Structures are given as C-alpha cells and as structure tokens.
PDB file of N, CA and C in Angstrom:
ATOM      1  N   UNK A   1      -1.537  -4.498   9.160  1.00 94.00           N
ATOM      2  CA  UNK A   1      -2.158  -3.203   9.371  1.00 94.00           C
ATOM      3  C   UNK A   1      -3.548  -3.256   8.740  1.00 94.00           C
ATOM      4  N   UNK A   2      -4.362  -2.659   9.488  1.00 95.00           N
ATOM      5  CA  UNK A   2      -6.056  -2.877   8.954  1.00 95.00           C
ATOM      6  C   UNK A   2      -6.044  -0.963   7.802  1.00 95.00           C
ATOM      7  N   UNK A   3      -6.888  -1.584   7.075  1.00 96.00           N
ATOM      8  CA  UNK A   3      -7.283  -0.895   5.677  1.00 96.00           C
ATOM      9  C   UNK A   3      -7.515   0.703   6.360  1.00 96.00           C
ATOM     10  N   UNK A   4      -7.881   1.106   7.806  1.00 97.00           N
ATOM     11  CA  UNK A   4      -8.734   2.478   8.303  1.00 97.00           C
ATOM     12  C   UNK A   4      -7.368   3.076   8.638  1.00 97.00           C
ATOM     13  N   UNK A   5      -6.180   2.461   8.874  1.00 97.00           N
ATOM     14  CA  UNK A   5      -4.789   2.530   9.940  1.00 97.00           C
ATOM     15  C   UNK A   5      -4.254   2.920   8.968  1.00 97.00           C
ATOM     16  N   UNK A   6      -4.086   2.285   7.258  1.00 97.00           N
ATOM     17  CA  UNK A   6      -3.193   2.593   6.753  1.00 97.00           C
ATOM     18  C   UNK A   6      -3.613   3.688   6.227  1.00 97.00           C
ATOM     19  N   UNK A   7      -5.068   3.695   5.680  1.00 97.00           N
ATOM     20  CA  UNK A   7      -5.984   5.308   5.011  1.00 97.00           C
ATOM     21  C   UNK A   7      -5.268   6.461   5.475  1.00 97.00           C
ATOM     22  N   UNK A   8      -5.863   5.993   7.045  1.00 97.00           N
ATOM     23  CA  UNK A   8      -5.326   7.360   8.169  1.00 97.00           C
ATOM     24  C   UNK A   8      -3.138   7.566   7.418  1.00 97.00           C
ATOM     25  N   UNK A   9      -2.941   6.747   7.927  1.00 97.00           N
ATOM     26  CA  UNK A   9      -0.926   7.085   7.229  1.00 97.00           C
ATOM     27  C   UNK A   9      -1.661   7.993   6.033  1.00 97.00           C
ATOM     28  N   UNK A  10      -1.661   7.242   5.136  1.00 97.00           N
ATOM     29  CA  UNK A  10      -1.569   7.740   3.706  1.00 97.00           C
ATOM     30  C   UNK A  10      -2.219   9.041   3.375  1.00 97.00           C
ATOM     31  N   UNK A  11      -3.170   9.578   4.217  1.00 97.00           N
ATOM     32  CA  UNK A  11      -3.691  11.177   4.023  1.00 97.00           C
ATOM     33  C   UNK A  11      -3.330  12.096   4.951  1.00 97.00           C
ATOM     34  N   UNK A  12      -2.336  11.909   5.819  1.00 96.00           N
ATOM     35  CA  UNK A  12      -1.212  12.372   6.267  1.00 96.00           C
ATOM     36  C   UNK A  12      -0.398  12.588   5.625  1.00 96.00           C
ATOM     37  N   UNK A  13       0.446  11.547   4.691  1.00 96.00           N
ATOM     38  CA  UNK A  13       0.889  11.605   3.990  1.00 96.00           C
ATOM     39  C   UNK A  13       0.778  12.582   2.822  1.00 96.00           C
ATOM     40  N   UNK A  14      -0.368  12.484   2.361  1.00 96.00           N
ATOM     41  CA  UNK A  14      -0.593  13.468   1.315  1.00 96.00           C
ATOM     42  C   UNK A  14      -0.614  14.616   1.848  1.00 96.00           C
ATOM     43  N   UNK A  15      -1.389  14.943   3.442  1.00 96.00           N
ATOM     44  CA  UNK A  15      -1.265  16.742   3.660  1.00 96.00           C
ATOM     45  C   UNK A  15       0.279  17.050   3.956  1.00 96.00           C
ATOM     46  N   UNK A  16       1.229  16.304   3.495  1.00 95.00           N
ATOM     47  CA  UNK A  16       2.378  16.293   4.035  1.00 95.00           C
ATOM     48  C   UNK A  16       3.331  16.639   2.242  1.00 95.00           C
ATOM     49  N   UNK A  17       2.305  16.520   1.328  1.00 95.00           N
ATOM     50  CA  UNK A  17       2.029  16.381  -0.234  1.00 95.00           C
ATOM     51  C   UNK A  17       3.339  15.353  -0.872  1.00 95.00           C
ATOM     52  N   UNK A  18       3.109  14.152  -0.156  1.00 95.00           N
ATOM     53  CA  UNK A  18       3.516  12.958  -0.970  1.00 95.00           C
ATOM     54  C   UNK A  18       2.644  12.311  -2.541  1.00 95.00           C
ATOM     55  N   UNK A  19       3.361  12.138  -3.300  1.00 96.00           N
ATOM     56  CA  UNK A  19       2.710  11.776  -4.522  1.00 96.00           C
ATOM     57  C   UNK A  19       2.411  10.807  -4.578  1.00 96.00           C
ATOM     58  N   UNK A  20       3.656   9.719  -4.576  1.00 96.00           N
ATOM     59  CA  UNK A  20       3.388   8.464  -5.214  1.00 96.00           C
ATOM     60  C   UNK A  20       3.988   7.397  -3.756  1.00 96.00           C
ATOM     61  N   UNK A  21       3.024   6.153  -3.725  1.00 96.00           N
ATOM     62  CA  UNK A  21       3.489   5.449  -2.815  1.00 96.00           C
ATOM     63  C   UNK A  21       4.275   4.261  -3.649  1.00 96.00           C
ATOM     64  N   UNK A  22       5.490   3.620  -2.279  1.00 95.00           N
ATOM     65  CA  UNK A  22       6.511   2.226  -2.637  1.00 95.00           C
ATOM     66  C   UNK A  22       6.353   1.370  -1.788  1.00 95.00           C
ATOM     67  N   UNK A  23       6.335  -0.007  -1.683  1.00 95.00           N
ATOM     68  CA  UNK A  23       6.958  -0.581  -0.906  1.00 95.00           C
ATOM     69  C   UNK A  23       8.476  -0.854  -0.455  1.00 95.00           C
ATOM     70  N   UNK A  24       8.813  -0.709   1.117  1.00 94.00           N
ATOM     71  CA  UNK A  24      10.353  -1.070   0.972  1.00 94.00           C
ATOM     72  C   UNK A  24      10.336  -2.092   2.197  1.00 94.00           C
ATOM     73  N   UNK A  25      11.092  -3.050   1.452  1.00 91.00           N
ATOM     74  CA  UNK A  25      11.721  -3.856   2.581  1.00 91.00           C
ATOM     75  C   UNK A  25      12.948  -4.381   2.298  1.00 91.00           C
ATOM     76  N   UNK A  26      13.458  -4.539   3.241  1.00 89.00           N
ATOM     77  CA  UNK A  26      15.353  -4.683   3.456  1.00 89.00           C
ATOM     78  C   UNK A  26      16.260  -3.924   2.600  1.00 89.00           C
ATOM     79  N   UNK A  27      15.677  -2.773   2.616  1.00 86.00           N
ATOM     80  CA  UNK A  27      16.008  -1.239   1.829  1.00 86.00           C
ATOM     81  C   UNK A  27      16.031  -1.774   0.351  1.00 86.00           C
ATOM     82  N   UNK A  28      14.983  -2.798  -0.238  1.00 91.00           N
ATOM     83  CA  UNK A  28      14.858  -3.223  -1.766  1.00 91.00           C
ATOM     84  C   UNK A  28      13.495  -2.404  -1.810  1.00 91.00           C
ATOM     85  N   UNK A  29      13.422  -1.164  -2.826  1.00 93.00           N
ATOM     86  CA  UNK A  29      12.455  -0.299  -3.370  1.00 93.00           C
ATOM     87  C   UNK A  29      11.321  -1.228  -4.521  1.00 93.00           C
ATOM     88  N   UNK A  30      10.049  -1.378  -4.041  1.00 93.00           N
ATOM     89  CA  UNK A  30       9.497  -2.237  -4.864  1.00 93.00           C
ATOM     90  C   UNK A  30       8.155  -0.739  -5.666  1.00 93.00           C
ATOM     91  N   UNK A  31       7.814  -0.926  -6.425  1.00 94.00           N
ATOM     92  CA  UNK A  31       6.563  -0.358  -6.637  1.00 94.00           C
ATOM     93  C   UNK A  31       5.113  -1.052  -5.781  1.00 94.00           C
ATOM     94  N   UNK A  32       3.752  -0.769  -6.446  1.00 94.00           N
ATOM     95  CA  UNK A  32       2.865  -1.337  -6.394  1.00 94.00           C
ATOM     96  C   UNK A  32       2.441  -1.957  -7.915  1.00 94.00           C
ATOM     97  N   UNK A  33       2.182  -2.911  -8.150  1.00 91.00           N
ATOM     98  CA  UNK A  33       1.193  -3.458  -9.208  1.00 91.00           C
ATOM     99  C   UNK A  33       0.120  -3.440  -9.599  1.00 91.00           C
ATOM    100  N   UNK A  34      -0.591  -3.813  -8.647  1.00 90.00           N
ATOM    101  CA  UNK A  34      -2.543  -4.038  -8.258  1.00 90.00           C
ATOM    102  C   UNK A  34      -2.608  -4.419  -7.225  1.00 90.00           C
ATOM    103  N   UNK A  35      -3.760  -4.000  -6.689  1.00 91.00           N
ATOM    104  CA  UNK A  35      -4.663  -4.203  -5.483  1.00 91.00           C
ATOM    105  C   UNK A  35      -5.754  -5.500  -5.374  1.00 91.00           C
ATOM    106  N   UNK A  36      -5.600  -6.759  -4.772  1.00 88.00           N
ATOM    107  CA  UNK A  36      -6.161  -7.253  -4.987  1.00 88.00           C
ATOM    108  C   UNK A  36      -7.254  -7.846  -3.503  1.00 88.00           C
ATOM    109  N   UNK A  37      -8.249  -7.959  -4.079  1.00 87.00           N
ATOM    110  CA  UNK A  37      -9.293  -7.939  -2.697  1.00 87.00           C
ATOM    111  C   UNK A  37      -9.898  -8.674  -2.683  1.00 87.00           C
ATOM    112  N   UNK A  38      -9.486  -9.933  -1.431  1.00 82.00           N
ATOM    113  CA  UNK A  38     -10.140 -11.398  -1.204  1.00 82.00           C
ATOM    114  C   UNK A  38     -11.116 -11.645  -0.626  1.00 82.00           C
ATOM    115  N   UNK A  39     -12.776 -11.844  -0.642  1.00 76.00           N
ATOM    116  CA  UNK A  39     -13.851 -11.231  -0.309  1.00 76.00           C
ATOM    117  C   UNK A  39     -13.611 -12.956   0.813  1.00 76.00           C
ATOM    118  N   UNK A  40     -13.563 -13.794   0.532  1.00 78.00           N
ATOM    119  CA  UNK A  40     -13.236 -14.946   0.924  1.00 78.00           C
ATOM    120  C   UNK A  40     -12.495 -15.064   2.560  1.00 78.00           C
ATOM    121  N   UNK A  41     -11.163 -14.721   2.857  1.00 75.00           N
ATOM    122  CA  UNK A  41     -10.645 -14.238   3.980  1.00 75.00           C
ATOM    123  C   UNK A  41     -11.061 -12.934   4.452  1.00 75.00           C
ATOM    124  N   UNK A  42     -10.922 -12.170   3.377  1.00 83.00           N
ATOM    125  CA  UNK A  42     -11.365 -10.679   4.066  1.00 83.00           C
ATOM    126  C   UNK A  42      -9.885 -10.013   4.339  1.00 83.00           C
ATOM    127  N   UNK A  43      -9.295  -9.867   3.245  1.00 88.00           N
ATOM    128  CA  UNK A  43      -8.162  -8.911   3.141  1.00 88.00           C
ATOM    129  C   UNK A  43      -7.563  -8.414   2.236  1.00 88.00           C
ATOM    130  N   UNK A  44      -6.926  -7.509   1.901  1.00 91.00           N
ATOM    131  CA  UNK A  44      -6.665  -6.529   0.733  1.00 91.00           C
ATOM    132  C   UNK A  44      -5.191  -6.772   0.388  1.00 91.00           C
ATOM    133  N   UNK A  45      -4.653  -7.488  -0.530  1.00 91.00           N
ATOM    134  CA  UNK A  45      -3.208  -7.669  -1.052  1.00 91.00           C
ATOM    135  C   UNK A  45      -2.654  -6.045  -1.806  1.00 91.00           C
ATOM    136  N   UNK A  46      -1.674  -6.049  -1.702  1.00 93.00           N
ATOM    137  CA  UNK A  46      -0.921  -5.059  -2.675  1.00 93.00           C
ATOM    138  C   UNK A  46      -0.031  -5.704  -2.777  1.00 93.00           C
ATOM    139  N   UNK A  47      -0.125  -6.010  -4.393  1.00 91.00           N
ATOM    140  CA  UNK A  47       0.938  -6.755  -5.119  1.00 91.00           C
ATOM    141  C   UNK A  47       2.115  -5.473  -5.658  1.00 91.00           C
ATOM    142  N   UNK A  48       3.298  -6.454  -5.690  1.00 91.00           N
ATOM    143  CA  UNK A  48       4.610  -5.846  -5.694  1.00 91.00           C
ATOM    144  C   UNK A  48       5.110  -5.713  -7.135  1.00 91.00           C
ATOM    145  N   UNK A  49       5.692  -4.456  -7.716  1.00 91.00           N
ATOM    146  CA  UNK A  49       5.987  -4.630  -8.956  1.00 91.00           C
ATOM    147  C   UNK A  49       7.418  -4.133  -9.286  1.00 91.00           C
ATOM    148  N   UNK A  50       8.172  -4.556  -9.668  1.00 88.00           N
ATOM    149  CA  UNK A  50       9.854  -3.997 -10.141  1.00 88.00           C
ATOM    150  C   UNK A  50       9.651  -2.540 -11.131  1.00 88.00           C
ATOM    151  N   UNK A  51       8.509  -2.002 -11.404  1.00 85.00           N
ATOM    152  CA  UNK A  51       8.565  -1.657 -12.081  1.00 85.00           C
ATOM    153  C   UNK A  51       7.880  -0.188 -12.480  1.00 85.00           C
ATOM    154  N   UNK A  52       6.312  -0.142 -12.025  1.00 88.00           N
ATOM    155  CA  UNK A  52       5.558   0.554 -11.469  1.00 88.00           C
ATOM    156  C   UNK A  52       5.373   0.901 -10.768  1.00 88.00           C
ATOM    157  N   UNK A  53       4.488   1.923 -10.129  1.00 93.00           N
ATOM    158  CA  UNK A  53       3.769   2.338  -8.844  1.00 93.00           C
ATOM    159  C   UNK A  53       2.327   2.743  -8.988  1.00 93.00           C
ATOM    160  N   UNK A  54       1.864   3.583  -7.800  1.00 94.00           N
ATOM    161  CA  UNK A  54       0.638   4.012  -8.005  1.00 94.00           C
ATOM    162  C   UNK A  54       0.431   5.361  -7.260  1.00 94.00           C
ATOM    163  N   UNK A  55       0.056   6.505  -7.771  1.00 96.00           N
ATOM    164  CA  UNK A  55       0.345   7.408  -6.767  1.00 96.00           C
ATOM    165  C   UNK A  55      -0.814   7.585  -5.847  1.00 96.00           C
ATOM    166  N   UNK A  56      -0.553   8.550  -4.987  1.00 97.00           N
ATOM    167  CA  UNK A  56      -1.442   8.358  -3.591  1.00 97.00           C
ATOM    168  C   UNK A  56      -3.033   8.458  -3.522  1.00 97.00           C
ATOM    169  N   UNK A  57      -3.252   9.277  -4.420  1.00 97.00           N
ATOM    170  CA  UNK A  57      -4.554   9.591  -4.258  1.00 97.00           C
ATOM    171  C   UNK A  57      -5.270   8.234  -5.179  1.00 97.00           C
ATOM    172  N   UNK A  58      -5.151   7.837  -5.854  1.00 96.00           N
ATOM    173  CA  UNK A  58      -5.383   6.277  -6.694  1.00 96.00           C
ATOM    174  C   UNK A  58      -5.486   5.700  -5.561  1.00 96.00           C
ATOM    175  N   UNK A  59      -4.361   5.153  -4.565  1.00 96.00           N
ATOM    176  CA  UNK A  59      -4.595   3.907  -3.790  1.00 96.00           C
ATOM    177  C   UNK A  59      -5.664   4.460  -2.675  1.00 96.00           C
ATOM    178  N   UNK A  60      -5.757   5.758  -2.075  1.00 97.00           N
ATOM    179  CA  UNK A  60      -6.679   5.904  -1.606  1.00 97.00           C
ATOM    180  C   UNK A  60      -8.207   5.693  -1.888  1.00 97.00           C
ATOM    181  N   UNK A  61      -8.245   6.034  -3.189  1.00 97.00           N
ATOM    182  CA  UNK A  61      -9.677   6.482  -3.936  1.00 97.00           C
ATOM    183  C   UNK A  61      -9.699   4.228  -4.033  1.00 97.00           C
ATOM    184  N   UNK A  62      -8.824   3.693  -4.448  1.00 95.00           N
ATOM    185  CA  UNK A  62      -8.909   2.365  -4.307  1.00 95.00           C
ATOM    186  C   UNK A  62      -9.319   1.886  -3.035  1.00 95.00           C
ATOM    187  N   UNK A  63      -8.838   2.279  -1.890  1.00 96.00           N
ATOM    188  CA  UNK A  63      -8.998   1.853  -0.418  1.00 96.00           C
ATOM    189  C   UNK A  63     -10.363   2.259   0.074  1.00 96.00           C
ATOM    190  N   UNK A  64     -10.807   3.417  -0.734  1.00 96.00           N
ATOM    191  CA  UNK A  64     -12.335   3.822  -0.028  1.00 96.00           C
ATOM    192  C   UNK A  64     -13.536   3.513  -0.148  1.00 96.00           C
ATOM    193  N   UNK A  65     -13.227   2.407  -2.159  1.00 94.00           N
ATOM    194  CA  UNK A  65     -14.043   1.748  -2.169  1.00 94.00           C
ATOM    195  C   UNK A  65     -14.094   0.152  -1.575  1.00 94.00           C
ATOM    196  N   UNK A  66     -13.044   0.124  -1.872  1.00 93.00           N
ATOM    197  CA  UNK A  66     -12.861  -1.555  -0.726  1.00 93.00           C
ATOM    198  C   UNK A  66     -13.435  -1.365   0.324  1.00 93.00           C
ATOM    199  N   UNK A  67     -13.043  -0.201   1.263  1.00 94.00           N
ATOM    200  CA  UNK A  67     -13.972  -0.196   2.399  1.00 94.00           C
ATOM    201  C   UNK A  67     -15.439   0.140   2.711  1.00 94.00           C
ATOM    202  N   UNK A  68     -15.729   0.653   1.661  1.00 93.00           N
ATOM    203  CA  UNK A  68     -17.300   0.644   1.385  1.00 93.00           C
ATOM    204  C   UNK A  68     -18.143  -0.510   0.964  1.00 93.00           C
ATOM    205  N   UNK A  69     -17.359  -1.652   0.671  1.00 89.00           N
ATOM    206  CA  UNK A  69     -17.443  -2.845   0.244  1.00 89.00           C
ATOM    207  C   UNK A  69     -17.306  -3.887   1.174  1.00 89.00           C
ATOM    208  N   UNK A  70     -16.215  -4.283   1.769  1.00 89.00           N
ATOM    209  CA  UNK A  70     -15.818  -4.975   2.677  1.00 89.00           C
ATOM    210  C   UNK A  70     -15.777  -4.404   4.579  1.00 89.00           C
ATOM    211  N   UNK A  71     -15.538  -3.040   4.388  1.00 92.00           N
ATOM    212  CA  UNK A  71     -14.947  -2.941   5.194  1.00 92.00           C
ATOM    213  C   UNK A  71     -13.611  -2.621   6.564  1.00 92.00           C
ATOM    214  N   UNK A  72     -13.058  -2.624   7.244  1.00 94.00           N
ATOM    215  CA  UNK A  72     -12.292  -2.484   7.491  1.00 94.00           C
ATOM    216  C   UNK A  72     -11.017  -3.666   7.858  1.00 94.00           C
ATOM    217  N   UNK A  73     -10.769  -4.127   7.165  1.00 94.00           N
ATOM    218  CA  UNK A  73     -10.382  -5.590   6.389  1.00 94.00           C
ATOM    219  C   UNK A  73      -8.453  -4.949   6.497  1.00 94.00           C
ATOM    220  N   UNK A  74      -8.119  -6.540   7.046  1.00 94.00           N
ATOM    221  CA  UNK A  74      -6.518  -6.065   7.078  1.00 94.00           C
ATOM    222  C   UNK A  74      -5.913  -6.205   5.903  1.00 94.00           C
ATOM    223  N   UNK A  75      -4.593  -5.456   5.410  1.00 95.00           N
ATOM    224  CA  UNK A  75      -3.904  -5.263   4.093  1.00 95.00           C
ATOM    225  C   UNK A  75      -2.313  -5.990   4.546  1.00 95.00           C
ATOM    226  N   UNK A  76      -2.147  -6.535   3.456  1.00 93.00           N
ATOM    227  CA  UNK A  76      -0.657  -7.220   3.485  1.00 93.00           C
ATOM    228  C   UNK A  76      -0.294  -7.375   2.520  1.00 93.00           C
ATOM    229  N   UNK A  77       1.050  -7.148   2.160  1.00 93.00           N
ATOM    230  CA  UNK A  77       1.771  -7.391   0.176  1.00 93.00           C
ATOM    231  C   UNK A  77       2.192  -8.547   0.271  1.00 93.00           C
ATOM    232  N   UNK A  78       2.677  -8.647  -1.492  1.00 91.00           N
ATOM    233  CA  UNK A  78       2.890  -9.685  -1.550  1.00 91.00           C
ATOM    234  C   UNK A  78       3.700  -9.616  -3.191  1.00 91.00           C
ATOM    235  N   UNK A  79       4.863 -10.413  -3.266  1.00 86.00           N
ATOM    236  CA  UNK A  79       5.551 -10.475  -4.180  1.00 86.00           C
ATOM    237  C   UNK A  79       4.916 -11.120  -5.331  1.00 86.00           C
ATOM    238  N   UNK A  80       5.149 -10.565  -6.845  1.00 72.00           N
ATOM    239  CA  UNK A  80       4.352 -10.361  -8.225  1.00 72.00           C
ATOM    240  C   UNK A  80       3.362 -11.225  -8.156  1.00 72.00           C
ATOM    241  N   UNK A  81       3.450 -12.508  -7.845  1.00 70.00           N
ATOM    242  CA  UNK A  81       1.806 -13.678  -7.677  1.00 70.00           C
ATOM    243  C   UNK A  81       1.494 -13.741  -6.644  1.00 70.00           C
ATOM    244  N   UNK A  82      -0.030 -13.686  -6.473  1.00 66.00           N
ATOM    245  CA  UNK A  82      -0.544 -13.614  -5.309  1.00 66.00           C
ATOM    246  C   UNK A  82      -0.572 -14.966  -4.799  1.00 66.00           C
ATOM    247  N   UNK A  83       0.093 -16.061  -3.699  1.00 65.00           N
ATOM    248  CA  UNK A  83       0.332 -16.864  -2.840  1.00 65.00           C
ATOM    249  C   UNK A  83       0.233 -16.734  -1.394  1.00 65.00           C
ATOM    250  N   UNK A  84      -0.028 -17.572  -0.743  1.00 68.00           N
ATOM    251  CA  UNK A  84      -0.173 -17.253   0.701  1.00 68.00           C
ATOM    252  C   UNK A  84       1.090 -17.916   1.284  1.00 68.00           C
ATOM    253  N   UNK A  85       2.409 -18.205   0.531  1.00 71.00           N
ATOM    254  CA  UNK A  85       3.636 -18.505   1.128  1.00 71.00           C
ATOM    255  C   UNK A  85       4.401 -17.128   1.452  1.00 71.00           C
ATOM    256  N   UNK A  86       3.819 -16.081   0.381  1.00 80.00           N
ATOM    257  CA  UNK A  86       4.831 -14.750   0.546  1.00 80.00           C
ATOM    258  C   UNK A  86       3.670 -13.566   0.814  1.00 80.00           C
ATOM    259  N   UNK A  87       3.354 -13.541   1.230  1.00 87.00           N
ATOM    260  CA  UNK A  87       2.425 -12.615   1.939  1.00 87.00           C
ATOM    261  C   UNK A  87       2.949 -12.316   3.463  1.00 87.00           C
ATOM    262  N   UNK A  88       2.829 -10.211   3.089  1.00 90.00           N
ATOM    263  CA  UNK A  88       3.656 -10.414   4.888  1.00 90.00           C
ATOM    264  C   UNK A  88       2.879  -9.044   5.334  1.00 90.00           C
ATOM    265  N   UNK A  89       2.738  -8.700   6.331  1.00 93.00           N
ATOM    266  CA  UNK A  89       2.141  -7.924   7.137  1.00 93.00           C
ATOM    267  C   UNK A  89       2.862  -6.423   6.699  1.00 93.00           C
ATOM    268  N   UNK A  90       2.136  -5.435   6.906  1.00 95.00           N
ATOM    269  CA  UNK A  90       2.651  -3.831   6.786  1.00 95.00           C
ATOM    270  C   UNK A  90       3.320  -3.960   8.243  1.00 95.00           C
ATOM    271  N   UNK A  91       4.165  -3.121   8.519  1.00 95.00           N
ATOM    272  CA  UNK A  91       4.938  -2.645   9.964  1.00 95.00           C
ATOM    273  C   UNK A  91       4.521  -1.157   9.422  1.00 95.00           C
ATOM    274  N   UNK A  92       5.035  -0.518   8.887  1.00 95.00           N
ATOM    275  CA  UNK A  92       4.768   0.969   8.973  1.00 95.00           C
ATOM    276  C   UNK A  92       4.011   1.807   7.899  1.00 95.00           C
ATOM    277  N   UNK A  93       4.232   3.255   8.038  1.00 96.00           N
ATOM    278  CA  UNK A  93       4.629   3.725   6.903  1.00 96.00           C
ATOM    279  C   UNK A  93       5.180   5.272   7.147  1.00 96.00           C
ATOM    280  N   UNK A  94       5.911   5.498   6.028  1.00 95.00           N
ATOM    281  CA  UNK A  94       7.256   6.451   6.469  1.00 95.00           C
ATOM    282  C   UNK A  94       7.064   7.617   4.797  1.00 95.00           C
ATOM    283  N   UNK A  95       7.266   8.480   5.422  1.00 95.00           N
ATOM    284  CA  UNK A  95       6.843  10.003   4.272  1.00 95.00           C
ATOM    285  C   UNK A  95       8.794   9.995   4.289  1.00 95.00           C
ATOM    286  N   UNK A  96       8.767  10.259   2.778  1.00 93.00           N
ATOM    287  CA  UNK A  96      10.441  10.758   2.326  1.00 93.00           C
ATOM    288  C   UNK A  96      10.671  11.616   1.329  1.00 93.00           C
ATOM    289  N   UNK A  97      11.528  12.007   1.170  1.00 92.00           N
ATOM    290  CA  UNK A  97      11.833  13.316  -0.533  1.00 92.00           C
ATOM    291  C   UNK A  97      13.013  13.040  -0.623  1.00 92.00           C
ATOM    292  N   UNK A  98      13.368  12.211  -2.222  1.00 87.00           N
ATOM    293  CA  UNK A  98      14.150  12.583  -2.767  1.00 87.00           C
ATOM    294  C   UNK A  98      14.122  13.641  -4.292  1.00 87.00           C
ATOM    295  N   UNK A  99      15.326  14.442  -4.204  1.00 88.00           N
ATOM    296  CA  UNK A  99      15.214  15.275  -5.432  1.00 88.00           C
ATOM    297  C   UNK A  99      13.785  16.419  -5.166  1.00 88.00           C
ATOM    298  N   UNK A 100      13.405  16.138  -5.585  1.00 88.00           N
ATOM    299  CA  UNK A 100      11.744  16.845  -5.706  1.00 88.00           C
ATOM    300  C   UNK A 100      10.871  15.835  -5.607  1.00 88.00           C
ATOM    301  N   UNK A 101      10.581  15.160  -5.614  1.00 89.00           N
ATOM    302  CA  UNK A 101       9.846  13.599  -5.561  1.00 89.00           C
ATOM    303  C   UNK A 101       9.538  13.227  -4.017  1.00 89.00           C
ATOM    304  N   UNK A 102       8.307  13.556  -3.612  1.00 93.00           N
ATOM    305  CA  UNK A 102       7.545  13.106  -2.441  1.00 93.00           C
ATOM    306  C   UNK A 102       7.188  12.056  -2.052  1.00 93.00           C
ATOM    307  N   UNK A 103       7.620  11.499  -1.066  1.00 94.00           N
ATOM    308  CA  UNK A 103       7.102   9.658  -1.586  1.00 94.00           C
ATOM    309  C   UNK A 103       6.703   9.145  -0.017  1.00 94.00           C
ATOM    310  N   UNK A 104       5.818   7.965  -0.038  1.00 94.00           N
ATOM    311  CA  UNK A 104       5.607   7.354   1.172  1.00 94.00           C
ATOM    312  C   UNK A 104       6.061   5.870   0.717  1.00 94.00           C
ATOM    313  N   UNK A 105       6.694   5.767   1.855  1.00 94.00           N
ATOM    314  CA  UNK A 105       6.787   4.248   1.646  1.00 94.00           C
ATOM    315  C   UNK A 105       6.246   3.130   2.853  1.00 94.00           C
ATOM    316  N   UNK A 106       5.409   2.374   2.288  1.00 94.00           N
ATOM    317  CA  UNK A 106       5.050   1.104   3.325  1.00 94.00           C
ATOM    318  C   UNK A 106       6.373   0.272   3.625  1.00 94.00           C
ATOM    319  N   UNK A 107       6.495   0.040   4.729  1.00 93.00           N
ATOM    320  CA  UNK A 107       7.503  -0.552   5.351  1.00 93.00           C
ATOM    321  C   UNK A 107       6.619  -2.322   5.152  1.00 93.00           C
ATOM    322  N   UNK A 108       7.636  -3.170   4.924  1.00 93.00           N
ATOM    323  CA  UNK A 108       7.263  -4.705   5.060  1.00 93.00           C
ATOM    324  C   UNK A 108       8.408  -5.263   6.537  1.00 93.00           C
TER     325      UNK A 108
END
C-alpha cells in the first residue's frame, strides 16, 4: 500500500474517532515500534512491537512528514529487525472497538 492510500484509511479512521493503531496478521495483535524510512529504495517500514503502539494522530503527523520528504513512497512492516526476508505488504485496513478502545488495525 503506497504512503497517500494508507493516510487516506487512517483519517477516516480517525473521523470514525479511532485512537490508537495495530498491526494484525493471522489474528496475532502486534503493536507498532518505529517508523523507519529508506531514502535508498524509497519505502517506509513499520516495525512490529509485542509490546507498544502508536496512536493515530502520531503515525499520521509521522506519515506527513515522510511525505513531504520523500513522497508518496510504498509502506510495508516488518517483524522487530528491519530485514528484507520479513518484510510484507499492507492488504488493508479495518476500524474496530473493543470495550471503549477505538482501534484501526493494518491488516498484513
């Protein structure tokens, strides 16, 4: 998914008033870690964390300067070290509530 595709999700998301974004894949709930941005290829990692997250308006306010920088540059995660063996493409992203807790999650 390119960096303008996922913006667009994610401030939807928020008028939808999601807080904090996750990654999920094979229904395993990951956080975010850091954002890391490879001026080299020209693409934006979001590293995976067991532990943390980041809430929405952060990764945005993160995404707007990357793209003021780079561009509109594709984004893909990637498990705790950044490698190009585990790096995988976004498929979606999906607005949810549990409890009181607003959440978007990037689909892997």
């Amino acid at each position: 998914m390119n960096l303008l595709e996922l913006k667009s999700k994610l401030e939807k998301g928020k008028a939808l008033q999601g807080e904090v974004v996750y990654i999920k894949e094979d229904n395993l709930i990951s956080g975010i870690n850091s954002v890391y941005k490879n001026q080299e290829d020209k693409s934006v990692v979001l590293i995976k964390s067991n532990e943390e997250t980041i809430k929405v308006d952060n990764l945005l306010e993160i995404l707007n300067e990357i793209y003021a920088l780079v561009g509109d540059v594709e984004i893909f995660i990637c498990d705790g070290e950044l490698s190009r063996d585990n790096i995988r493409s976004i498929e979606s992203v999906e607005f949810a509530q549990y409890e009181l807790t607003k959440m978007l999650f990037i689909n892997v």
